[in-house]
Amino acid sequence: MSIENVAPPDLIRVDNLSKHFPITRGTLFRRETGAVKAVDRVSFSVSPGKTLGLVGESGCGKSTVGRLLVRLINASDGTIWMDGTDITNISGSDLFRRRRDLQFVFQDPMSSLNPRARVDSIIAEPLIVRGSEAAACRHRVAELLELVGLSPSHARRFPHEFSGGQRQRVGIARALATNPRFIVCDEAVSALDVSVQAQIINLLKRLQSEMGLSYLFVAHDLSVVKHISDEVAVMYLGRIVEIGDKHKVYARPAHPYTQALLSAVPRHGSVARRGAGRQVLTGELPNPINPPGGCPFHTRCPQAMPRCAIERPELVHVANGQQAACHLLE
Ligand SMILES: Nc1ncnc2c1ncn2[C@@H]1O[C@H](COP(=O)(O)OP(=O)(O)OP(=O)(O)O)[C@@H](O)[C@H]1O
Ligand code: SF4
Ligand SMILES: [Mg+2]
């Protein structure tokens, strides 16, 4: 086989990744009474320099996926590969070394940044824990502030002296300090005004093309991830129900849940899709502690059939190239 025919290896790949949080009862003698399947057998990959958008309603497991990937929490089951190496259970110095490459940008910069620390020490902290000297840190902080579109003269300010968008730039600068290769952006623009969202997304895209970064970009709705993602994954109650190339998923969503989410997305800056083909998402999201049997979406699905309450659909390849988990597609 010639070298040119070999596809570049995935930067990140997860296979059947699961995270179950135990539910406990009792105050004195705590006992386990069950588990929330926050993430349930999720598989996907992210190529170098690419973005996977991860969307779904509140509580579907998006942040848990992100926290698993950067190893802030341990998986209950499944495997996380980075550059072809299994990093699922690494710890100690192996994990410390890997963390340089795996960073996280949070939704609320004010709560994720120490309000009493000045911006230079917030950004330099990941370098200080790695033993960088003061002069090198100062130089790197100035470089990072410029990289994210802030003035190095603002290094001695406190987070509250910046606007929301500027604080998010500080969060991004901190995430970039160790020169990572993969960043989880967890609702990184969700709290910002639409115009500021666009500026931060443009910044993330520029940094990606300049530095070859890969992102997992988490958001509630499909409109936010549209402009930054190469691939999109849609989660429902801990599982991926559809995943595929962004253009294909947006043009021809295969899963009824994706269709409903897209129906709610304003098109061309106007109102959401109307009339024929529009699907309105009704009903409450089921309690993840006690999810419905069969297809977990059957309690809200406008196309549900009797078998949907009994049989759980698995992800299958659909004609359009993406994968979706729905009996209508089998
Ligand atoms: N540490 C924890 N202990 C117990 N349950 C947890 C824990 N963290 C998350 N969960 C539960 O796991 C499920 C998934 O949570 P997660 O925060 O990943 O969802 P999410 O999609 O990020 O939601 P949101 O959009 O609101 O941020 C939820 O039911 C949540 O209550
Ligand atoms: S399997 Fe049934 S309930 Fe689930 S999405 Fe498909 S049609 Fe709807
Ligand atoms: Mg979340």
Short mmCIF file of C-alpha atoms and ligand atoms in Angstrom, two decimals:
data_model
loop_
_atom_site.label_atom_id
_atom_site.label_comp_id
_atom_site.label_asym_id
_atom_site.label_seq_id
_atom_site.Cartn_x
_atom_site.Cartn_y
_atom_site.Cartn_z
CA MET A 1 0.00 0.00 0.00
CA SER A 2 1.41 3.42 -0.89
CA ILE A 3 1.86 6.02 1.84
CA GLU A 4 -0.58 8.39 0.06
CA ASN A 5 -3.41 5.89 0.46
CA VAL A 6 -3.10 5.72 4.23
CA ALA A 7 -5.69 7.92 5.98
CA PRO A 8 -4.23 10.16 8.72
CA PRO A 9 -4.80 8.58 12.15
CA ASP A 10 -7.58 10.00 14.32
CA LEU A 11 -6.35 12.37 17.00
CA ILE A 12 -9.10 11.20 19.36
CA ARG A 13 -11.24 8.09 19.05
CA VAL A 14 -13.73 6.80 21.59
CA ASP A 15 -15.24 3.33 21.45
CA ASN A 16 -18.37 2.45 23.43
CA LEU A 17 -17.56 5.07 26.04
CA SER A 18 -19.89 5.03 29.07
CA LYS A 19 -20.20 6.96 32.29
CA HIS A 20 -22.68 5.84 34.92
CA PHE A 21 -23.08 7.98 38.03
CA PRO A 22 -24.31 5.98 41.03
CA ILE A 23 -27.54 7.11 42.72
CA THR A 24 -27.27 6.70 46.48
CA ARG A 25 -29.83 6.78 49.30
CA GLY A 26 -29.53 7.21 53.04
CA THR A 27 -27.50 9.68 55.05
CA LEU A 28 -25.63 7.53 57.57
CA PHE A 29 -25.33 4.31 55.57
CA ARG A 30 -25.29 5.36 51.94
CA ARG A 31 -26.29 2.59 49.57
CA GLU A 32 -26.43 2.51 45.81
CA THR A 33 -29.95 2.27 44.44
CA GLY A 34 -29.19 2.64 40.75
CA ALA A 35 -27.19 4.71 38.27
CA VAL A 36 -27.68 7.58 35.85
CA LYS A 37 -26.38 6.47 32.47
CA ALA A 38 -25.07 9.96 31.66
CA VAL A 39 -23.10 8.57 28.70
CA ASP A 40 -24.06 5.21 27.28
CA ARG A 41 -21.85 3.41 24.73
CA VAL A 42 -20.83 6.44 22.70
CA SER A 43 -18.38 6.08 19.77
CA PHE A 44 -16.85 8.74 17.51
CA SER A 45 -13.53 10.11 16.34
CA VAL A 46 -11.99 13.54 15.78
CA SER A 47 -9.31 14.04 13.12
CA PRO A 48 -6.39 16.45 13.51
CA GLY A 49 -7.45 20.02 12.71
CA LYS A 50 -11.18 19.15 12.68
CA THR A 51 -14.21 19.96 14.85
CA LEU A 52 -16.93 17.64 16.06
CA GLY A 53 -20.04 19.55 17.17
CA LEU A 54 -21.97 17.84 19.98
CA VAL A 55 -25.57 18.93 20.51
CA GLY A 56 -28.62 17.91 22.52
CA GLU A 57 -30.96 19.13 25.23
CA SER A 58 -29.87 19.86 28.78
CA GLY A 59 -28.84 16.75 30.71
CA CYS A 60 -28.25 14.52 27.67
CA GLY A 61 -24.60 13.96 28.62
CA LYS A 62 -22.63 16.45 26.50
CA SER A 63 -20.47 17.88 29.30
CA THR A 64 -19.87 14.40 30.67
CA VAL A 65 -18.46 13.34 27.27
CA GLY A 66 -16.19 16.40 27.29
CA ARG A 67 -15.01 15.77 30.85
CA LEU A 68 -14.30 12.13 30.02
CA LEU A 69 -12.23 13.06 26.96
CA VAL A 70 -9.91 15.42 28.83
CA ARG A 71 -9.78 12.88 31.65
CA LEU A 72 -11.33 15.15 34.31
CA ILE A 73 -13.46 12.12 35.23
CA ASN A 74 -12.92 8.40 34.72
CA ALA A 75 -14.97 6.28 32.33
CA SER A 76 -17.19 3.47 33.61
CA ASP A 77 -16.59 1.50 30.45
CA GLY A 78 -15.24 1.83 26.91
CA THR A 79 -11.97 3.19 25.52
CA ILE A 80 -10.49 6.61 24.73
CA TRP A 81 -7.64 6.57 22.22
CA MET A 82 -5.32 9.48 21.53
CA ASP A 83 -2.88 9.12 18.61
CA GLY A 84 -3.68 5.41 18.71
CA THR A 85 -2.71 5.08 22.40
CA ASP A 86 -5.27 3.96 24.97
CA ILE A 87 -5.49 6.83 27.49
CA THR A 88 -8.69 5.65 29.23
CA ASN A 89 -7.05 4.71 32.51
CA ILE A 90 -3.69 6.46 32.49
CA SER A 91 -2.82 8.26 35.72
CA GLY A 92 0.04 10.01 37.52
CA SER A 93 2.87 11.33 35.34
CA ASP A 94 1.40 9.77 32.14
CA LEU A 95 -1.83 11.72 32.67
CA PHE A 96 0.04 14.90 33.60
CA ARG A 97 1.98 14.70 30.32
CA ARG A 98 -1.18 14.06 28.28
CA ARG A 99 -3.00 16.99 29.91
CA ARG A 100 -0.68 19.34 28.07
CA ASP A 101 -2.45 18.26 24.87
CA LEU A 102 -6.01 18.15 26.25
CA GLN A 103 -7.64 21.38 27.37
CA PHE A 104 -11.10 22.65 28.28
CA VAL A 105 -12.90 25.98 27.72
CA PHE A 106 -15.93 26.42 30.01
CA GLN A 107 -19.27 28.13 29.42
CA ASP A 108 -19.06 30.70 32.15
CA PRO A 109 -15.63 32.32 32.18
CA MET A 110 -16.48 34.21 35.40
CA SER A 111 -17.04 31.02 37.38
CA SER A 112 -14.19 29.10 35.75
CA LEU A 113 -11.67 31.94 36.23
CA ASN A 114 -10.60 32.86 39.75
CA PRO A 115 -12.20 36.33 40.25
CA ARG A 116 -9.51 37.34 42.73
CA ALA A 117 -6.60 36.41 40.44
CA ARG A 118 -5.21 38.76 37.82
CA VAL A 119 -5.45 37.71 34.21
CA ASP A 120 -1.71 37.06 33.84
CA SER A 121 -1.67 34.54 36.70
CA ILE A 122 -4.89 32.90 35.42
CA ILE A 123 -3.34 32.37 32.00
CA ALA A 124 0.08 31.37 33.33
CA GLU A 125 -1.16 28.83 35.90
CA PRO A 126 -0.88 25.77 33.60
CA LEU A 127 2.71 26.87 32.80
CA ILE A 128 3.64 27.47 36.44
CA VAL A 129 2.52 23.96 37.45
CA ARG A 130 4.83 22.69 34.70
CA GLY A 131 7.78 24.58 36.17
CA SER A 132 8.05 27.53 33.75
CA GLU A 133 10.08 30.45 35.08
CA ALA A 134 8.51 33.87 35.76
CA ALA A 135 10.15 35.66 32.79
CA ALA A 136 9.13 32.90 30.37
CA CYS A 137 5.56 33.02 31.75
CA ARG A 138 5.35 36.81 31.30
CA HIS A 139 6.53 36.51 27.72
CA ARG A 140 4.13 33.68 26.95
CA VAL A 141 1.16 35.51 28.57
CA ALA A 142 1.80 38.57 26.37
CA GLU A 143 2.02 36.31 23.32
CA LEU A 144 -1.23 34.51 24.24
CA LEU A 145 -3.15 37.74 24.92
CA GLU A 146 -2.21 38.97 21.46
CA LEU A 147 -3.10 35.64 19.92
CA VAL A 148 -6.68 35.86 21.27
CA GLY A 149 -7.11 39.52 20.28
CA LEU A 150 -6.48 41.18 23.67
CA SER A 151 -3.85 43.76 24.53
CA PRO A 152 -0.82 42.52 26.52
CA SER A 153 -1.20 45.75 28.53
CA HIS A 154 -4.33 44.19 30.09
CA ALA A 155 -2.34 41.40 31.76
CA ARG A 156 -2.66 42.90 35.27
CA ARG A 157 -6.43 43.35 35.11
CA PHE A 158 -8.99 41.26 36.99
CA PRO A 159 -11.61 39.18 35.13
CA HIS A 160 -14.48 41.52 36.14
CA GLU A 161 -12.78 44.38 34.28
CA PHE A 162 -13.45 42.62 30.96
CA SER A 163 -16.65 42.14 28.95
CA GLY A 164 -18.16 38.65 28.62
CA GLY A 165 -16.58 38.09 25.22
CA GLN A 166 -13.18 39.32 26.45
CA ARG A 167 -13.38 37.00 29.47
CA GLN A 168 -14.02 34.11 27.13
CA ARG A 169 -10.88 35.17 25.20
CA VAL A 170 -8.98 34.97 28.51
CA GLY A 171 -10.37 31.44 29.02
CA ILE A 172 -9.20 30.50 25.53
CA ALA A 173 -5.74 32.02 26.14
CA ARG A 174 -5.41 29.92 29.29
CA ALA A 175 -6.46 26.79 27.42
CA LEU A 176 -3.83 27.55 24.75
CA ALA A 177 -0.99 28.11 27.24
CA THR A 178 0.40 24.57 27.03
CA ASN A 179 0.09 24.44 23.23
CA PRO A 180 -2.61 21.76 23.26
CA ARG A 181 -3.82 19.75 20.28
CA PHE A 182 -7.38 19.06 21.42
CA ILE A 183 -9.77 21.46 23.19
CA VAL A 184 -13.24 20.74 24.53
CA CYS A 185 -15.29 23.94 24.19
CA ASP A 186 -18.24 23.27 26.51
CA GLU A 187 -21.00 25.79 25.73
CA ALA A 188 -18.12 28.23 25.24
CA VAL A 189 -20.29 30.78 23.43
CA SER A 190 -23.74 29.92 24.82
CA ALA A 191 -23.84 32.74 27.37
CA LEU A 192 -22.77 35.43 24.87
CA ASP A 193 -24.77 37.76 22.61
CA VAL A 194 -25.14 36.54 19.04
CA SER A 195 -22.65 39.06 17.59
CA VAL A 196 -20.07 38.21 20.28
CA GLN A 197 -20.71 34.48 19.68
CA ALA A 198 -19.74 35.01 16.04
CA GLN A 199 -16.52 36.80 17.04
CA ILE A 200 -15.48 33.99 19.40
CA ILE A 201 -16.33 31.31 16.82
CA ASN A 202 -14.24 33.19 14.24
CA LEU A 203 -11.39 33.39 16.74
CA LEU A 204 -11.59 29.63 17.42
CA LYS A 205 -11.61 28.94 13.67
CA ARG A 206 -8.59 31.16 13.08
CA LEU A 207 -6.68 29.49 15.94
CA GLN A 208 -7.62 26.11 14.51
CA SER A 209 -6.22 26.89 11.08
CA GLU A 210 -3.07 28.52 12.49
CA MET A 211 -2.32 25.87 15.12
CA GLY A 212 -3.95 22.74 13.68
CA LEU A 213 -6.20 22.40 16.74
CA SER A 214 -9.03 19.88 17.02
CA TYR A 215 -12.20 20.74 18.93
CA LEU A 216 -15.14 19.02 20.53
CA PHE A 217 -17.61 21.91 20.38
CA VAL A 218 -20.57 21.41 22.73
CA ALA A 219 -23.82 23.39 22.49
CA HIS A 220 -27.55 22.99 23.10
CA ASP A 221 -28.66 23.73 19.59
CA LEU A 222 -27.60 23.03 16.07
CA SER A 223 -27.45 26.66 14.94
CA VAL A 224 -24.56 27.43 17.29
CA VAL A 225 -22.35 24.55 16.12
CA LYS A 226 -23.12 24.98 12.42
CA HIS A 227 -20.34 27.39 11.50
CA ILE A 228 -17.52 25.69 13.34
CA SER A 229 -18.18 21.95 12.94
CA ASP A 230 -16.94 19.55 10.30
CA GLU A 231 -18.98 16.70 11.76
CA VAL A 232 -22.01 16.85 14.06
CA ALA A 233 -23.19 14.37 16.69
CA VAL A 234 -26.67 14.61 18.23
CA MET A 235 -27.14 13.16 21.73
CA TYR A 236 -30.34 12.09 23.47
CA LEU A 237 -30.37 10.67 27.00
CA GLY A 238 -26.73 9.63 27.00
CA ARG A 239 -26.58 8.18 23.50
CA ILE A 240 -25.60 9.47 20.08
CA VAL A 241 -28.72 9.20 17.92
CA GLU A 242 -27.19 10.70 14.77
CA ILE A 243 -23.67 11.53 13.63
CA GLY A 244 -22.20 12.56 10.32
CA ASP A 245 -20.78 15.19 8.02
CA LYS A 246 -22.17 18.60 8.90
CA HIS A 247 -23.47 19.43 5.43
CA LYS A 248 -25.29 16.13 5.15
CA VAL A 249 -26.85 16.22 8.61
CA TYR A 250 -28.11 19.79 8.12
CA ALA A 251 -29.35 19.15 4.59
CA ARG A 252 -31.03 15.79 5.26
CA PRO A 253 -31.33 14.94 8.95
CA ALA A 254 -32.10 11.24 9.25
CA HIS A 255 -33.27 10.90 12.87
CA PRO A 256 -36.67 12.33 13.96
CA TYR A 257 -34.96 14.02 16.92
CA THR A 258 -32.43 15.80 14.67
CA GLN A 259 -35.31 16.77 12.37
CA ALA A 260 -37.15 18.29 15.33
CA LEU A 261 -34.06 20.17 16.56
CA LEU A 262 -33.44 21.54 13.07
CA SER A 263 -37.08 22.58 12.70
CA ALA A 264 -36.53 24.89 15.64
CA VAL A 265 -33.44 26.52 14.10
CA PRO A 266 -34.04 29.95 12.53
CA ARG A 267 -33.12 29.86 8.84
CA HIS A 268 -31.33 32.69 7.01
CA GLY A 269 -31.69 34.86 10.10
CA SER A 270 -35.49 34.56 9.93
CA VAL A 271 -37.97 32.46 11.85
CA ALA A 272 -37.79 28.72 12.31
CA ARG A 273 -38.89 26.37 9.55
CA ARG A 274 -42.67 26.47 9.02
CA GLY A 275 -45.33 24.41 7.31
CA ALA A 276 -44.90 21.00 5.74
CA GLY A 277 -41.96 19.03 7.05
CA ARG A 278 -41.78 21.04 10.25
CA GLN A 279 -41.63 18.87 13.37
CA VAL A 280 -42.26 20.40 16.74
CA LEU A 281 -40.52 18.85 19.70
CA THR A 282 -43.21 18.31 22.33
CA GLY A 283 -43.21 16.82 25.80
CA GLU A 284 -40.66 16.91 28.55
CA LEU A 285 -37.26 15.29 28.34
CA PRO A 286 -37.67 12.01 30.32
CA ASN A 287 -35.89 11.70 33.66
CA PRO A 288 -32.40 10.30 32.88
CA ILE A 289 -32.55 8.32 36.15
CA ASN A 290 -35.46 6.34 34.72
CA PRO A 291 -35.27 6.58 30.91
CA PRO A 292 -37.96 4.99 28.72
CA GLY A 293 -37.37 1.46 27.45
CA GLY A 294 -37.06 0.69 23.75
CA CYS A 295 -36.12 3.77 21.76
CA PRO A 296 -35.50 6.44 24.44
CA PHE A 297 -37.09 9.04 22.12
CA HIS A 298 -40.38 7.13 21.66
CA THR A 299 -42.28 9.17 24.28
CA ARG A 300 -41.82 12.32 22.15
CA CYS A 301 -41.37 10.99 18.64
CA PRO A 302 -44.09 11.98 16.12
CA GLN A 303 -43.24 8.88 14.06
CA ALA A 304 -43.17 6.31 16.89
CA MET A 305 -44.49 2.81 16.12
CA PRO A 306 -45.49 0.06 18.59
CA ARG A 307 -42.07 -1.65 18.34
CA CYS A 308 -40.33 1.61 19.33
CA ALA A 309 -41.50 1.18 22.93
CA ILE A 310 -39.92 -2.28 23.09
CA GLU A 311 -36.85 -2.50 20.85
CA ARG A 312 -33.89 -0.19 21.15
CA PRO A 313 -32.53 0.89 17.73
CA GLU A 314 -28.76 0.79 17.16
CA LEU A 315 -26.81 3.26 15.01
CA VAL A 316 -26.89 2.19 11.35
CA HIS A 317 -25.37 3.73 8.25
CA VAL A 318 -28.01 5.57 6.23
CA ALA A 319 -28.01 6.31 2.51
CA ASN A 320 -26.83 9.86 2.97
CA GLY A 321 -23.59 8.76 4.62
CA GLN A 322 -24.35 9.61 8.23
CA GLN A 323 -25.29 7.16 10.98
CA ALA A 324 -28.58 7.28 12.90
CA ALA A 325 -30.39 5.10 15.46
CA CYS A 326 -34.02 4.74 14.39
CA HIS A 327 -36.14 1.72 13.36
CA LEU A 328 -37.44 3.69 10.35
CA LEU A 329 -33.94 3.55 8.87
CA GLU A 330 -33.24 -0.17 9.26
N1 LIG B 1 -21.23 14.22 39.09
C1 LIG B 1 -22.44 13.77 38.78
N2 LIG B 1 -23.12 12.97 39.64
C2 LIG B 1 -24.35 12.49 39.33
N3 LIG B 1 -24.99 12.75 38.17
C3 LIG B 1 -24.36 13.54 37.29
C4 LIG B 1 -23.07 14.10 37.54
N4 LIG B 1 -22.71 14.87 36.47
C5 LIG B 1 -23.72 14.79 35.59
N5 LIG B 1 -24.71 14.00 36.08
C6 LIG B 1 -25.96 13.67 35.41
O1 LIG B 1 -25.62 13.13 34.14
C7 LIG B 1 -26.54 13.57 33.16
C8 LIG B 1 -25.78 14.27 32.05
O2 LIG B 1 -25.24 15.48 32.57
P1 LIG B 1 -24.38 16.48 31.68
O3 LIG B 1 -23.96 17.61 32.55
O4 LIG B 1 -23.31 15.72 30.98
O5 LIG B 1 -25.44 16.98 30.61
P2 LIG B 1 -25.35 18.16 29.55
O6 LIG B 1 -25.84 17.61 28.26
O7 LIG B 1 -24.00 18.75 29.56
O8 LIG B 1 -26.42 19.19 30.11
P3 LIG B 1 -26.39 20.80 30.01
O9 LIG B 1 -26.78 21.11 28.60
O10 LIG B 1 -27.44 21.21 30.99
O11 LIG B 1 -25.03 21.28 30.37
C9 LIG B 1 -27.55 14.47 33.87
O12 LIG B 1 -28.67 13.69 34.21
C10 LIG B 1 -26.81 14.89 35.12
O13 LIG B 1 -27.71 15.15 36.16
S1 SF4 B 2 -37.05 4.31 16.65
FE1 SF4 B 2 -39.21 4.90 16.65
S2 SF4 B 2 -39.45 6.30 18.40
FE2 SF4 B 2 -37.27 6.11 17.95
S3 SF4 B 2 -36.82 7.81 16.63
FE3 SF4 B 2 -37.26 6.08 15.29
S4 SF4 B 2 -39.46 6.18 14.86
FE4 SF4 B 2 -39.05 7.56 16.58
MG MG B 3 -23.29 20.67 29.97
#
